[in-house]
Amino acid sequence: MKLREFKHSYASRDRVLTLLLLESAEPRAWDRSWQDGESNDCDDRFVSTGQHQVR
């Protein structure tokens, strides 16, 4: 199984964001959320609870 690592260092050097990707990994049998066809992001969750963005 191939593992890829992506890193992003912020300009202020106070943190690093790392993403690990298992390229040939199969989805877990009990986790079917990737098959839903319906996609929700963080903004959808806030809007559904009545918390709209402040601009």
PDB file of N, CA and C in Angstrom:
ATOM      1  N   MET A   1       0.854  -1.171   0.000  1.00  0.00           N
ATOM      2  CA  MET A   1       0.000   0.000   0.000  1.00  0.00           C
ATOM      3  C   MET A   1       0.903   1.238   0.000  1.00  0.00           C
ATOM      4  N   LYS A   2       0.595   2.184  -0.852  1.00  0.00           N
ATOM      5  CA  LYS A   2       1.410   3.382  -0.985  1.00  0.00           C
ATOM      6  C   LYS A   2       0.856   4.501  -0.104  1.00  0.00           C
ATOM      7  N   LEU A   3       1.732   5.125   0.670  1.00  0.00           N
ATOM      8  CA  LEU A   3       1.367   6.231   1.550  1.00  0.00           C
ATOM      9  C   LEU A   3       1.994   7.503   1.009  1.00  0.00           C
ATOM     10  N   ARG A   4       1.168   8.537   0.831  1.00  0.00           N
ATOM     11  CA  ARG A   4       1.683   9.835   0.390  1.00  0.00           C
ATOM     12  C   ARG A   4       1.435  10.846   1.489  1.00  0.00           C
ATOM     13  N   GLU A   5       2.369  11.750   1.659  1.00  0.00           N
ATOM     14  CA  GLU A   5       2.260  12.777   2.691  1.00  0.00           C
ATOM     15  C   GLU A   5       2.340  14.152   2.037  1.00  0.00           C
ATOM     16  N   PHE A   6       1.394  15.008   2.384  1.00  0.00           N
ATOM     17  CA  PHE A   6       1.384  16.386   1.906  1.00  0.00           C
ATOM     18  C   PHE A   6       1.497  17.291   3.122  1.00  0.00           C
ATOM     19  N   LYS A   7       2.391  18.284   3.059  1.00  0.00           N
ATOM     20  CA  LYS A   7       2.574  19.214   4.172  1.00  0.00           C
ATOM     21  C   LYS A   7       2.429  20.645   3.686  1.00  0.00           C
ATOM     22  N   HIS A   8       1.843  21.469   4.538  1.00  0.00           N
ATOM     23  CA  HIS A   8       1.759  22.902   4.275  1.00  0.00           C
ATOM     24  C   HIS A   8       2.242  23.617   5.526  1.00  0.00           C
ATOM     25  N   SER A   9       3.290  24.413   5.385  1.00  0.00           N
ATOM     26  CA  SER A   9       3.803  25.219   6.493  1.00  0.00           C
ATOM     27  C   SER A   9       3.287  26.642   6.328  1.00  0.00           C
ATOM     28  N   TYR A  10       2.779  27.209   7.398  1.00  0.00           N
ATOM     29  CA  TYR A  10       2.265  28.568   7.352  1.00  0.00           C
ATOM     30  C   TYR A  10       3.419  29.561   7.411  1.00  0.00           C
ATOM     31  N   ALA A  11       3.203  30.749   6.867  1.00  0.00           N
ATOM     32  CA  ALA A  11       4.260  31.759   6.763  1.00  0.00           C
ATOM     33  C   ALA A  11       4.844  32.130   8.121  1.00  0.00           C
ATOM     34  N   SER A  12       4.028  32.148   9.139  1.00  0.00           N
ATOM     35  CA  SER A  12       4.512  32.522  10.474  1.00  0.00           C
ATOM     36  C   SER A  12       5.263  31.388  11.160  1.00  0.00           C
ATOM     37  N   ARG A  13       5.291  30.207  10.516  1.00  0.00           N
ATOM     38  CA  ARG A  13       6.022  29.034  11.024  1.00  0.00           C
ATOM     39  C   ARG A  13       5.518  28.547  12.387  1.00  0.00           C
ATOM     40  N   ASP A  14       4.264  28.882  12.733  1.00  0.00           N
ATOM     41  CA  ASP A  14       3.746  28.452  14.028  1.00  0.00           C
ATOM     42  C   ASP A  14       2.959  27.147  13.954  1.00  0.00           C
ATOM     43  N   ARG A  15       2.710  26.641  12.725  1.00  0.00           N
ATOM     44  CA  ARG A  15       1.993  25.369  12.592  1.00  0.00           C
ATOM     45  C   ARG A  15       2.230  24.748  11.221  1.00  0.00           C
ATOM     46  N   VAL A  16       1.972  23.457  11.165  1.00  0.00           N
ATOM     47  CA  VAL A  16       2.112  22.689   9.927  1.00  0.00           C
ATOM     48  C   VAL A  16       0.859  21.847   9.761  1.00  0.00           C
ATOM     49  N   LEU A  17       0.293  21.859   8.574  1.00  0.00           N
ATOM     50  CA  LEU A  17      -0.872  21.039   8.251  1.00  0.00           C
ATOM     51  C   LEU A  17      -0.380  19.843   7.446  1.00  0.00           C
ATOM     52  N   THR A  18      -0.726  18.627   7.889  1.00  0.00           N
ATOM     53  CA  THR A  18      -0.266  17.411   7.226  1.00  0.00           C
ATOM     54  C   THR A  18      -1.458  16.563   6.807  1.00  0.00           C
ATOM     55  N   LEU A  19      -1.423  16.075   5.577  1.00  0.00           N
ATOM     56  CA  LEU A  19      -2.444  15.168   5.061  1.00  0.00           C
ATOM     57  C   LEU A  19      -1.756  13.872   4.672  1.00  0.00           C
ATOM     58  N   LEU A  20      -2.220  12.756   5.227  1.00  0.00           N
ATOM     59  CA  LEU A  20      -1.705  11.437   4.863  1.00  0.00           C
ATOM     60  C   LEU A  20      -2.745  10.755   3.990  1.00  0.00           C
ATOM     61  N   LEU A  21      -2.309  10.226   2.858  1.00  0.00           N
ATOM     62  CA  LEU A  21      -3.220   9.622   1.896  1.00  0.00           C
ATOM     63  C   LEU A  21      -2.778   8.197   1.601  1.00  0.00           C
ATOM     64  N   LEU A  22      -3.651   7.234   1.898  1.00  0.00           N
ATOM     65  CA  LEU A  22      -3.395   5.830   1.554  1.00  0.00           C
ATOM     66  C   LEU A  22      -4.042   5.589   0.201  1.00  0.00           C
ATOM     67  N   GLU A  23      -3.240   5.520  -0.842  1.00  0.00           N
ATOM     68  CA  GLU A  23      -3.770   5.520  -2.202  1.00  0.00           C
ATOM     69  C   GLU A  23      -4.596   4.296  -2.558  1.00  0.00           C
ATOM     70  N   SER A  24      -4.214   3.131  -2.099  1.00  0.00           N
ATOM     71  CA  SER A  24      -4.953   1.933  -2.501  1.00  0.00           C
ATOM     72  C   SER A  24      -5.836   1.384  -1.378  1.00  0.00           C
ATOM     73  N   ALA A  25      -6.080   2.189  -0.364  1.00  0.00           N
ATOM     74  CA  ALA A  25      -6.892   1.727   0.765  1.00  0.00           C
ATOM     75  C   ALA A  25      -8.363   1.639   0.363  1.00  0.00           C
ATOM     76  N   GLU A  26      -9.001   0.568   0.736  1.00  0.00           N
ATOM     77  CA  GLU A  26     -10.434   0.390   0.490  1.00  0.00           C
ATOM     78  C   GLU A  26     -11.207   1.063   1.623  1.00  0.00           C
ATOM     79  N   PRO A  27     -12.391   1.596   1.343  1.00  0.00           N
ATOM     80  CA  PRO A  27     -13.215   2.145   2.420  1.00  0.00           C
ATOM     81  C   PRO A  27     -13.582   1.040   3.416  1.00  0.00           C
ATOM     82  N   ARG A  28     -13.734   1.419   4.655  1.00  0.00           N
ATOM     83  CA  ARG A  28     -14.118   0.440   5.681  1.00  0.00           C
ATOM     84  C   ARG A  28     -15.521  -0.086   5.385  1.00  0.00           C
ATOM     85  N   ALA A  29     -15.736  -1.354   5.657  1.00  0.00           N
ATOM     86  CA  ALA A  29     -17.030  -1.982   5.366  1.00  0.00           C
ATOM     87  C   ALA A  29     -18.172  -1.316   6.137  1.00  0.00           C
ATOM     88  N   TRP A  30     -17.906  -0.851   7.353  1.00  0.00           N
ATOM     89  CA  TRP A  30     -18.961  -0.259   8.169  1.00  0.00           C
ATOM     90  C   TRP A  30     -19.166   1.221   7.864  1.00  0.00           C
ATOM     91  N   ASP A  31     -18.274   1.840   7.115  1.00  0.00           N
ATOM     92  CA  ASP A  31     -18.378   3.267   6.819  1.00  0.00           C
ATOM     93  C   ASP A  31     -18.911   3.458   5.406  1.00  0.00           C
ATOM     94  N   ARG A  32     -20.183   3.725   5.284  1.00  0.00           N
ATOM     95  CA  ARG A  32     -20.801   3.906   3.972  1.00  0.00           C
ATOM     96  C   ARG A  32     -21.079   5.382   3.666  1.00  0.00           C
ATOM     97  N   SER A  33     -20.559   6.297   4.475  1.00  0.00           N
ATOM     98  CA  SER A  33     -20.848   7.713   4.274  1.00  0.00           C
ATOM     99  C   SER A  33     -20.355   8.217   2.928  1.00  0.00           C
ATOM    100  N   TRP A  34     -19.322   7.605   2.378  1.00  0.00           N
ATOM    101  CA  TRP A  34     -18.783   8.032   1.088  1.00  0.00           C
ATOM    102  C   TRP A  34     -19.704   7.649  -0.067  1.00  0.00           C
ATOM    103  N   GLN A  35     -20.705   6.798   0.164  1.00  0.00           N
ATOM    104  CA  GLN A  35     -21.628   6.365  -0.883  1.00  0.00           C
ATOM    105  C   GLN A  35     -22.923   7.168  -0.897  1.00  0.00           C
ATOM    106  N   ASP A  36     -23.105   8.046   0.043  1.00  0.00           N
ATOM    107  CA  ASP A  36     -24.380   8.729   0.226  1.00  0.00           C
ATOM    108  C   ASP A  36     -24.886   9.477  -1.000  1.00  0.00           C
ATOM    109  N   GLY A  37     -24.027  10.081  -1.744  1.00  0.00           N
ATOM    110  CA  GLY A  37     -24.481  10.892  -2.858  1.00  0.00           C
ATOM    111  C   GLY A  37     -24.846  12.287  -2.409  1.00  0.00           C
ATOM    112  N   GLU A  38     -25.116  12.461  -1.134  1.00  0.00           N
ATOM    113  CA  GLU A  38     -25.405  13.774  -0.576  1.00  0.00           C
ATOM    114  C   GLU A  38     -24.162  14.239   0.163  1.00  0.00           C
ATOM    115  N   SER A  39     -23.712  15.416  -0.153  1.00  0.00           N
ATOM    116  CA  SER A  39     -22.481  15.920   0.443  1.00  0.00           C
ATOM    117  C   SER A  39     -22.789  17.128   1.320  1.00  0.00           C
ATOM    118  N   ASN A  40     -22.321  17.106   2.550  1.00  0.00           N
ATOM    119  CA  ASN A  40     -22.495  18.226   3.471  1.00  0.00           C
ATOM    120  C   ASN A  40     -21.127  18.746   3.868  1.00  0.00           C
ATOM    121  N   ASP A  41     -21.004  20.057   3.924  1.00  0.00           N
ATOM    122  CA  ASP A  41     -19.770  20.627   4.435  1.00  0.00           C
ATOM    123  C   ASP A  41     -20.072  21.387   5.721  1.00  0.00           C
ATOM    124  N   CYS A  42     -19.078  22.013   6.303  1.00  0.00           N
ATOM    125  CA  CYS A  42     -19.256  22.720   7.577  1.00  0.00           C
ATOM    126  C   CYS A  42     -20.294  23.831   7.455  1.00  0.00           C
ATOM    127  N   ASP A  43     -20.275  24.549   6.345  1.00  0.00           N
ATOM    128  CA  ASP A  43     -21.232  25.628   6.153  1.00  0.00           C
ATOM    129  C   ASP A  43     -22.661  25.099   6.164  1.00  0.00           C
ATOM    130  N   ASP A  44     -22.908  23.952   5.532  1.00  0.00           N
ATOM    131  CA  ASP A  44     -24.238  23.344   5.530  1.00  0.00           C
ATOM    132  C   ASP A  44     -24.708  23.037   6.946  1.00  0.00           C
ATOM    133  N   ARG A  45     -23.802  22.579   7.787  1.00  0.00           N
ATOM    134  CA  ARG A  45     -24.172  22.251   9.171  1.00  0.00           C
ATOM    135  C   ARG A  45     -24.573  23.494   9.947  1.00  0.00           C
ATOM    136  N   PHE A  46     -23.831  24.607   9.759  1.00  0.00           N
ATOM    137  CA  PHE A  46     -24.175  25.841  10.460  1.00  0.00           C
ATOM    138  C   PHE A  46     -25.515  26.386   9.972  1.00  0.00           C
ATOM    139  N   VAL A  47     -25.734  26.393   8.671  1.00  0.00           N
ATOM    140  CA  VAL A  47     -26.977  26.914   8.110  1.00  0.00           C
ATOM    141  C   VAL A  47     -28.164  26.075   8.563  1.00  0.00           C
ATOM    142  N   SER A  48     -28.006  24.755   8.635  1.00  0.00           N
ATOM    143  CA  SER A  48     -29.117  23.887   9.039  1.00  0.00           C
ATOM    144  C   SER A  48     -29.518  24.098  10.495  1.00  0.00           C
ATOM    145  N   THR A  49     -28.608  24.647  11.317  1.00  0.00           N
ATOM    146  CA  THR A  49     -28.939  24.927  12.717  1.00  0.00           C
ATOM    147  C   THR A  49     -29.275  26.397  12.936  1.00  0.00           C
ATOM    148  N   GLY A  50     -29.393  27.160  11.834  1.00  0.00           N
ATOM    149  CA  GLY A  50     -29.781  28.562  11.943  1.00  0.00           C
ATOM    150  C   GLY A  50     -28.637  29.516  12.206  1.00  0.00           C
ATOM    151  N   GLN A  51     -27.414  29.069  12.113  1.00  0.00           N
ATOM    152  CA  GLN A  51     -26.247  29.925  12.355  1.00  0.00           C
ATOM    153  C   GLN A  51     -25.678  30.372  11.011  1.00  0.00           C
ATOM    154  N   HIS A  52     -26.091  31.532  10.548  1.00  0.00           N
ATOM    155  CA  HIS A  52     -25.643  32.021   9.245  1.00  0.00           C
ATOM    156  C   HIS A  52     -24.336  32.788   9.382  1.00  0.00           C
ATOM    157  N   GLN A  53     -23.600  32.870   8.285  1.00  0.00           N
ATOM    158  CA  GLN A  53     -22.318  33.569   8.284  1.00  0.00           C
ATOM    159  C   GLN A  53     -22.507  35.051   8.533  1.00  0.00           C
ATOM    160  N   VAL A  54     -21.552  35.642   9.242  1.00  0.00           N
ATOM    161  CA  VAL A  54     -21.515  37.083   9.445  1.00  0.00           C
ATOM    162  C   VAL A  54     -20.466  37.626   8.494  1.00  0.00           C
ATOM    163  N   ARG A  55     -20.874  38.542   7.648  1.00  0.00           N
ATOM    164  CA  ARG A  55     -19.922  39.104   6.663  1.00  0.00           C
ATOM    165  C   ARG A  55     -19.694  40.550   6.912  1.00  0.00           C
TER     166      ARG A  55
END
